Short mmCIF file of C-alpha atoms and ligand atoms in Angstrom, two decimals:
data_model
loop_
_atom_site.label_atom_id
_atom_site.label_comp_id
_atom_site.label_asym_id
_atom_site.label_seq_id
_atom_site.Cartn_x
_atom_site.Cartn_y
_atom_site.Cartn_z
CA MET U 1 0.00 0.00 0.00
CA THR U 2 1.30 3.46 -0.87
CA PRO U 3 1.79 5.71 2.18
CA ALA U 4 -0.64 8.63 2.23
CA ASN U 5 2.21 11.12 2.16
CA PRO U 6 5.45 9.54 0.96
CA ALA U 7 7.26 12.87 1.25
CA VAL U 8 6.80 12.68 5.00
CA THR U 9 6.97 8.96 5.71
CA ASP U 10 10.03 8.28 3.52
CA SER U 11 11.96 11.34 4.68
CA THR U 12 15.34 10.80 6.27
CA ALA U 13 15.58 14.44 7.32
CA PRO U 14 15.63 15.01 11.09
CA PRO U 15 12.01 15.52 12.17
CA VAL U 16 12.95 18.54 14.28
CA ALA U 17 14.19 20.54 11.29
CA VAL U 18 10.99 22.53 10.90
CA HIS U 19 11.33 23.76 14.49
CA LYS U 20 14.86 25.06 13.96
CA LEU U 21 13.69 28.61 13.40
CA LEU U 22 17.20 30.02 13.75
CA SER U 23 19.26 27.57 11.70
CA GLY U 24 22.47 29.09 10.36
CA GLN U 25 22.27 32.16 12.62
CA LYS U 26 24.95 33.31 15.03
CA ALA U 27 23.80 34.72 18.35
CA LEU U 28 25.48 36.48 21.23
CA VAL U 29 23.72 36.56 24.60
CA THR U 30 25.20 38.72 27.36
CA GLY U 31 24.93 37.64 30.97
CA ALA U 32 24.15 34.14 29.75
CA ASN U 33 25.38 31.98 32.63
CA SER U 34 22.43 32.67 34.92
CA GLY U 35 18.69 33.23 34.99
CA ILE U 36 17.05 34.74 31.93
CA GLY U 37 20.22 34.94 29.82
CA LYS U 38 20.92 31.28 30.39
CA GLY U 39 17.35 30.35 29.41
CA VAL U 40 17.58 32.51 26.28
CA ALA U 41 21.00 31.14 25.24
CA VAL U 42 19.82 27.54 25.55
CA ALA U 43 16.58 28.24 23.68
CA LEU U 44 18.39 30.00 20.82
CA GLY U 45 20.73 27.01 20.60
CA GLN U 46 17.79 24.60 20.57
CA ALA U 47 16.27 26.69 17.78
CA GLY U 48 19.39 26.10 15.69
CA ALA U 49 21.56 29.15 16.35
CA ASP U 50 25.22 28.95 17.27
CA VAL U 51 25.65 30.86 20.51
CA VAL U 52 28.30 32.91 22.30
CA VAL U 53 27.64 32.62 26.04
CA ASN U 54 28.91 35.85 27.58
CA PHE U 55 29.49 36.04 31.32
CA VAL U 56 31.49 38.17 33.73
CA ASP U 57 32.10 35.65 36.49
CA GLY U 58 31.18 32.02 37.08
CA ASP U 59 33.18 29.97 34.57
CA ASP U 60 31.61 26.65 35.58
CA ALA U 61 28.08 27.95 35.12
CA ALA U 62 29.00 29.38 31.70
CA ASN U 63 30.57 26.08 30.61
CA ALA U 64 27.45 24.19 31.70
CA VAL U 65 25.32 26.43 29.44
CA VAL U 66 27.73 25.78 26.56
CA GLU U 67 27.40 22.03 27.09
CA GLU U 68 23.60 22.24 27.11
CA ILE U 69 23.62 24.12 23.80
CA LYS U 70 26.03 21.63 22.25
CA LYS U 71 23.77 18.78 23.34
CA ALA U 72 21.02 20.43 21.26
CA GLY U 73 23.31 20.19 18.22
CA SER U 74 24.47 23.81 17.93
CA ARG U 75 27.94 25.27 18.38
CA ALA U 76 28.70 27.36 21.45
CA TYR U 77 31.53 28.76 23.49
CA ALA U 78 31.79 30.85 26.63
CA HIS U 79 33.35 34.32 26.53
CA LYS U 80 34.21 36.23 29.67
CA ALA U 81 33.80 39.99 29.25
CA ASP U 82 32.46 42.91 31.22
CA VAL U 83 29.80 44.51 29.00
CA SER U 84 30.56 47.94 30.45
CA SER U 85 34.12 47.84 29.09
CA GLU U 86 34.49 49.20 25.55
CA GLU U 87 37.70 47.19 24.93
CA GLN U 88 36.29 43.94 26.26
CA VAL U 89 33.09 44.26 24.21
CA ALA U 90 35.09 45.01 21.04
CA ALA U 91 37.31 41.98 21.70
CA MET U 92 34.25 39.78 22.28
CA PHE U 93 32.75 40.69 18.89
CA ALA U 94 36.14 40.33 17.16
CA ARG U 95 36.48 36.80 18.51
CA MET U 96 32.91 35.99 17.46
CA LYS U 97 33.79 37.05 13.92
CA GLN U 98 36.79 34.73 13.97
CA GLU U 99 34.93 31.76 15.46
CA PHE U 100 31.50 32.07 13.85
CA GLY U 101 32.13 34.45 10.92
CA THR U 102 29.51 37.04 11.88
CA THR U 103 26.71 38.06 14.26
CA ASP U 104 23.03 37.78 13.33
CA ILE U 105 21.39 38.12 16.76
CA LEU U 106 22.35 40.09 19.86
CA VAL U 107 20.43 39.61 23.08
CA ALA U 108 21.66 42.42 25.35
CA ASN U 109 20.60 40.86 28.61
CA ALA U 110 23.30 41.44 31.23
CA GLY U 111 21.98 43.47 34.12
CA LEU U 112 22.12 43.95 37.85
CA GLN U 113 20.64 45.82 40.77
CA ARG U 114 22.33 47.90 43.49
CA ASP U 115 19.36 48.86 45.62
CA ALA U 116 19.29 51.64 48.17
CA ALA U 117 16.99 54.28 49.57
CA PHE U 118 17.51 57.30 47.33
CA HIS U 119 19.03 59.53 50.05
CA GLU U 120 21.54 56.79 50.84
CA MET U 121 22.38 55.77 47.28
CA THR U 122 26.08 56.14 46.57
CA LEU U 123 27.43 57.42 43.30
CA ALA U 124 29.14 54.04 42.92
CA GLN U 125 25.75 52.25 43.14
CA TRP U 126 24.23 54.67 40.65
CA ASN U 127 27.15 54.39 38.21
CA LYS U 128 27.45 50.60 38.42
CA VAL U 129 23.81 50.07 37.43
CA LEU U 130 23.93 52.62 34.61
CA ASP U 131 27.30 51.29 33.38
CA VAL U 132 26.19 47.66 33.12
CA ASN U 133 22.47 47.96 32.34
CA LEU U 134 22.57 50.91 29.93
CA THR U 135 26.12 51.54 28.70
CA GLY U 136 26.64 47.78 28.39
CA GLN U 137 23.66 47.55 26.02
CA PHE U 138 24.90 50.58 24.06
CA LEU U 139 28.39 49.11 23.60
CA CYS U 140 27.12 45.68 22.55
CA ALA U 141 24.41 47.07 20.26
CA ARG U 142 26.95 49.38 18.59
CA GLU U 143 29.27 46.48 17.78
CA ALA U 144 26.34 44.43 16.51
CA VAL U 145 25.04 47.24 14.29
CA ARG U 146 28.52 47.76 12.82
CA GLU U 147 28.67 44.08 11.89
CA PHE U 148 25.09 44.05 10.50
CA LEU U 149 25.85 47.11 8.34
CA ARG U 150 29.07 45.55 7.06
CA ARG U 151 27.41 42.26 6.13
CA GLY U 152 23.89 43.28 5.10
CA VAL U 153 21.04 40.86 4.44
CA VAL U 154 21.88 37.26 3.63
CA PRO U 155 18.50 35.97 2.42
CA GLU U 156 19.31 32.30 3.01
CA VAL U 157 19.88 33.10 6.68
CA SER U 158 17.26 35.75 7.53
CA CYS U 159 15.10 38.46 5.94
CA ALA U 160 16.79 40.98 8.24
CA ALA U 161 20.37 42.19 8.31
CA GLY U 162 20.37 41.59 12.04
CA LYS U 163 18.27 41.50 15.15
CA ILE U 164 18.86 43.12 18.55
CA ILE U 165 16.80 42.28 21.59
CA CYS U 166 17.28 44.58 24.56
CA MET U 167 16.36 43.01 27.90
CA SER U 168 14.43 45.73 29.62
CA SER U 169 11.92 45.36 32.46
CA VAL U 170 8.39 46.29 33.46
CA HIS U 171 10.29 49.03 35.32
CA GLN U 172 10.80 50.87 32.06
CA GLU U 173 7.15 51.75 32.72
CA ILE U 174 6.39 51.11 36.40
CA PRO U 175 8.19 53.43 38.86
CA TRP U 176 10.07 51.50 41.57
CA ALA U 177 10.83 53.17 44.90
CA GLY U 178 14.10 52.02 46.44
CA HIS U 179 15.43 51.09 42.99
CA VAL U 180 15.73 54.49 41.33
CA ASN U 181 19.01 53.65 39.57
CA TYR U 182 17.56 50.42 38.15
CA ALA U 183 14.29 51.98 36.95
CA ALA U 184 16.25 54.88 35.41
CA SER U 185 18.44 52.41 33.50
CA LYS U 186 15.41 50.53 32.14
CA GLY U 187 13.52 53.70 31.23
CA ALA U 188 16.59 54.78 29.29
CA ILE U 189 16.79 51.42 27.53
CA LYS U 190 13.25 51.99 26.21
CA LEU U 191 14.14 55.18 24.35
CA MET U 192 17.58 53.95 23.34
CA MET U 193 15.93 50.91 21.80
CA GLU U 194 13.19 52.91 20.05
CA SER U 195 15.54 55.59 18.72
CA LEU U 196 18.02 53.00 17.49
CA ALA U 197 15.21 50.98 15.92
CA GLN U 198 14.06 54.07 14.04
CA GLU U 199 17.62 54.83 12.90
CA VAL U 200 18.57 51.40 11.56
CA ALA U 201 15.25 50.01 10.33
CA PRO U 202 15.94 51.30 6.78
CA LYS U 203 18.99 49.03 6.81
CA ARG U 204 16.72 46.08 7.63
CA ILE U 205 18.03 45.84 11.17
CA ARG U 206 15.34 45.05 13.71
CA VAL U 207 15.70 46.32 17.26
CA ASN U 208 13.14 45.36 19.90
CA ALA U 209 12.92 44.83 23.64
CA ILE U 210 11.47 42.35 26.04
CA ALA U 211 10.13 43.67 29.34
CA PRO U 212 9.97 40.79 31.79
CA GLY U 213 7.79 40.99 34.89
CA ALA U 214 8.75 38.88 37.91
CA ILE U 215 10.88 36.00 36.69
CA ARG U 216 12.32 33.36 39.02
CA THR U 217 16.09 34.05 38.88
CA PRO U 218 18.90 34.84 41.33
CA ILE U 219 18.43 38.60 40.84
CA ASN U 220 15.21 38.62 42.89
CA THR U 221 15.30 35.61 45.25
CA ALA U 222 13.91 37.76 48.08
CA ALA U 223 10.71 38.22 46.06
CA TRP U 224 9.87 34.52 45.69
CA GLN U 225 11.87 32.32 48.06
CA THR U 226 9.49 32.34 51.03
CA LYS U 227 5.74 31.69 50.90
CA GLU U 228 5.00 35.14 52.37
CA ALA U 229 7.12 36.88 49.76
CA TYR U 230 5.62 34.80 46.94
CA ASP U 231 2.06 35.52 48.09
CA ALA U 232 2.82 39.25 48.29
CA LEU U 233 4.33 39.12 44.81
CA MET U 234 1.20 37.44 43.45
CA THR U 235 -0.91 40.46 44.40
CA LEU U 236 1.01 42.19 41.58
CA VAL U 237 0.56 39.42 38.98
CA PRO U 238 -2.98 38.95 37.59
CA TYR U 239 -2.01 35.66 35.92
CA GLY U 240 -1.24 34.19 39.34
CA ARG U 241 2.19 32.64 38.85
CA ILE U 242 5.76 33.76 38.76
CA GLY U 243 7.47 33.76 35.35
CA GLU U 244 10.22 31.31 34.48
CA PRO U 245 13.28 32.04 32.31
CA GLU U 246 11.70 29.81 29.64
CA ASP U 247 8.77 32.25 29.34
CA ILE U 248 11.25 34.93 28.30
CA ALA U 249 13.33 32.52 26.20
CA ARG U 250 10.39 31.58 23.98
CA ALA U 251 9.62 35.26 23.37
CA ALA U 252 13.28 35.87 22.50
CA VAL U 253 13.36 33.03 19.96
CA TRP U 254 10.31 34.48 18.24
CA LEU U 255 11.65 38.05 18.25
CA ALA U 256 14.98 36.81 16.84
CA SER U 257 13.28 34.81 14.09
CA ASP U 258 11.80 35.82 10.76
CA HIS U 259 8.35 35.00 12.21
CA SER U 260 8.50 38.49 13.77
CA ASP U 261 9.97 40.16 10.68
CA TYR U 262 7.56 43.11 10.74
CA VAL U 263 8.07 43.77 14.45
CA VAL U 264 10.31 46.82 14.78
CA GLY U 265 10.93 49.03 17.81
CA THR U 266 8.43 47.26 20.02
CA THR U 267 8.63 46.26 23.65
CA LEU U 268 7.07 42.86 24.27
CA TYR U 269 5.84 42.72 27.86
CA VAL U 270 6.12 39.17 29.23
CA ASP U 271 4.81 39.80 32.70
CA GLY U 272 1.65 37.82 33.53
CA GLY U 273 -0.26 41.11 33.38
CA MET U 274 1.88 43.02 35.88
CA THR U 275 1.59 46.19 33.80
CA LEU U 276 -2.23 46.03 33.89
CA TYR U 277 -2.39 47.97 37.19
CA PRO U 278 -3.80 44.99 39.17
CA GLY U 279 -4.66 47.28 42.10
CA PHE U 280 -7.49 48.61 39.93
CA ALA U 281 -9.08 45.16 39.55
CA THR U 282 -11.06 45.82 42.72
CA GLY U 283 -10.27 49.46 43.46
CA GLY U 284 -10.37 52.74 41.60
P1 LIG Z 301 20.76 37.15 36.99
O1 LIG Z 301 21.43 37.85 38.12
O2 LIG Z 301 20.39 35.72 37.13
O3 LIG Z 301 21.63 37.30 35.66
C1 LIG Z 301 22.30 38.48 35.33
C2 LIG Z 301 23.43 38.14 34.39
O4 LIG Z 301 24.13 39.32 34.02
C3 LIG Z 301 24.44 37.19 35.03
O5 LIG Z 301 24.84 36.24 34.08
C4 LIG Z 301 25.58 38.14 35.36
O6 LIG Z 301 26.82 37.47 35.43
C5 LIG Z 301 25.51 39.08 34.18
N1 LIG Z 301 26.27 40.30 34.38
C6 LIG Z 301 26.24 41.17 35.42
N2 LIG Z 301 27.13 42.15 35.24
C7 LIG Z 301 27.75 41.90 34.04
C8 LIG Z 301 28.76 42.55 33.31
N3 LIG Z 301 29.33 43.67 33.76
N4 LIG Z 301 29.15 42.01 32.13
C9 LIG Z 301 28.58 40.88 31.66
N5 LIG Z 301 27.62 40.22 32.32
C10 LIG Z 301 27.21 40.73 33.50
O7 LIG Z 301 19.46 38.04 36.69
P2 LIG Z 301 18.30 37.86 35.60
O8 LIG Z 301 17.04 37.98 36.35
O9 LIG Z 301 18.52 36.68 34.74
O10 LIG Z 301 18.48 39.22 34.79
C11 LIG Z 301 18.76 39.26 33.39
C12 LIG Z 301 18.19 40.54 32.81
O11 LIG Z 301 16.76 40.52 32.94
C13 LIG Z 301 18.66 41.82 33.51
O12 LIG Z 301 18.87 42.83 32.53
C14 LIG Z 301 17.48 42.18 34.39
O13 LIG Z 301 17.42 43.54 34.66
C15 LIG Z 301 16.33 41.72 33.51
N6 LIG Z 301 15.07 41.51 34.24
C16 LIG Z 301 14.94 40.50 35.15
C17 LIG Z 301 13.73 40.34 35.81
C18 LIG Z 301 13.48 39.25 36.81
O14 LIG Z 301 12.41 39.23 37.43
N7 LIG Z 301 14.39 38.29 37.01
C19 LIG Z 301 12.67 41.20 35.54
C20 LIG Z 301 12.84 42.22 34.61
C21 LIG Z 301 14.06 42.36 33.96
#
């Protein structure tokens, strides 16, 4: 009997091929040995991209992410660099060019908090957060754009000449007392991303952002580790659960892929409804 669809049943091609949205693409993820960056790096690798796993400390954790990506069949290596250092960022992209030939996707994810009451905030705390969260994204995005402009569109790889995803936060929108430096850095990322997107869109470079809500990572353990803290957090999340790095990773794969080709200069909120002003569900 003839199979109903010989093209499918006789195929020797790996069945996962259709899911490899990012085959042939080269991605760099900053801050990729922990939390959201780790989830994104692994997901991009599973989607077929070769991945540079940037980190600033924690060699073992970075190597473990590399191994996970390799297990999925993609190439990967770890690269230690401080994203707030112009020289180190330039060297990271130069090595990527040597190892992988180019850059197609940048996920500018590295970020940190240095919390303090405003009247006690030191200049060092202010500068550290702005240096890593904002200047780090500027330096990495600038290197990526230079490479995208040099190379242009390669239609077999992607409709776009390159994709940048800035990891922002719901705090690009929601003010956050006690975290003024952090909220200022994320608010700045919003307009950096939008202005850059406007500038480079004619070159077929797509720049977008993801604004995560509360995601279970080491950056915010105090917000979810105890039952009391978790319950308090849930009053801010209409969807009723904390986010996982995989929730952000899936959004990043889509934003990096040609499936989102007409999405330019947008922030995708992945926050379980945190930006819906949940206090107004019963008040107001
Ligand atoms: P995390 O602490 O688990 O990871 C942060 C990563 O950034 C780590 O890999 C760290 O090594 C790296 N990093 C810090 N300084 C660096 C530097 N100078 N150079 C290179 N890498 C550096 O935290 P996370 O929650 O995974 O945060 C990732 C991003 O997501 C951050 O930009 C953060 O602001 C953002 N975010 C997180 C949440 C959340 O709820 N977890 C919510 C909104 C936004």
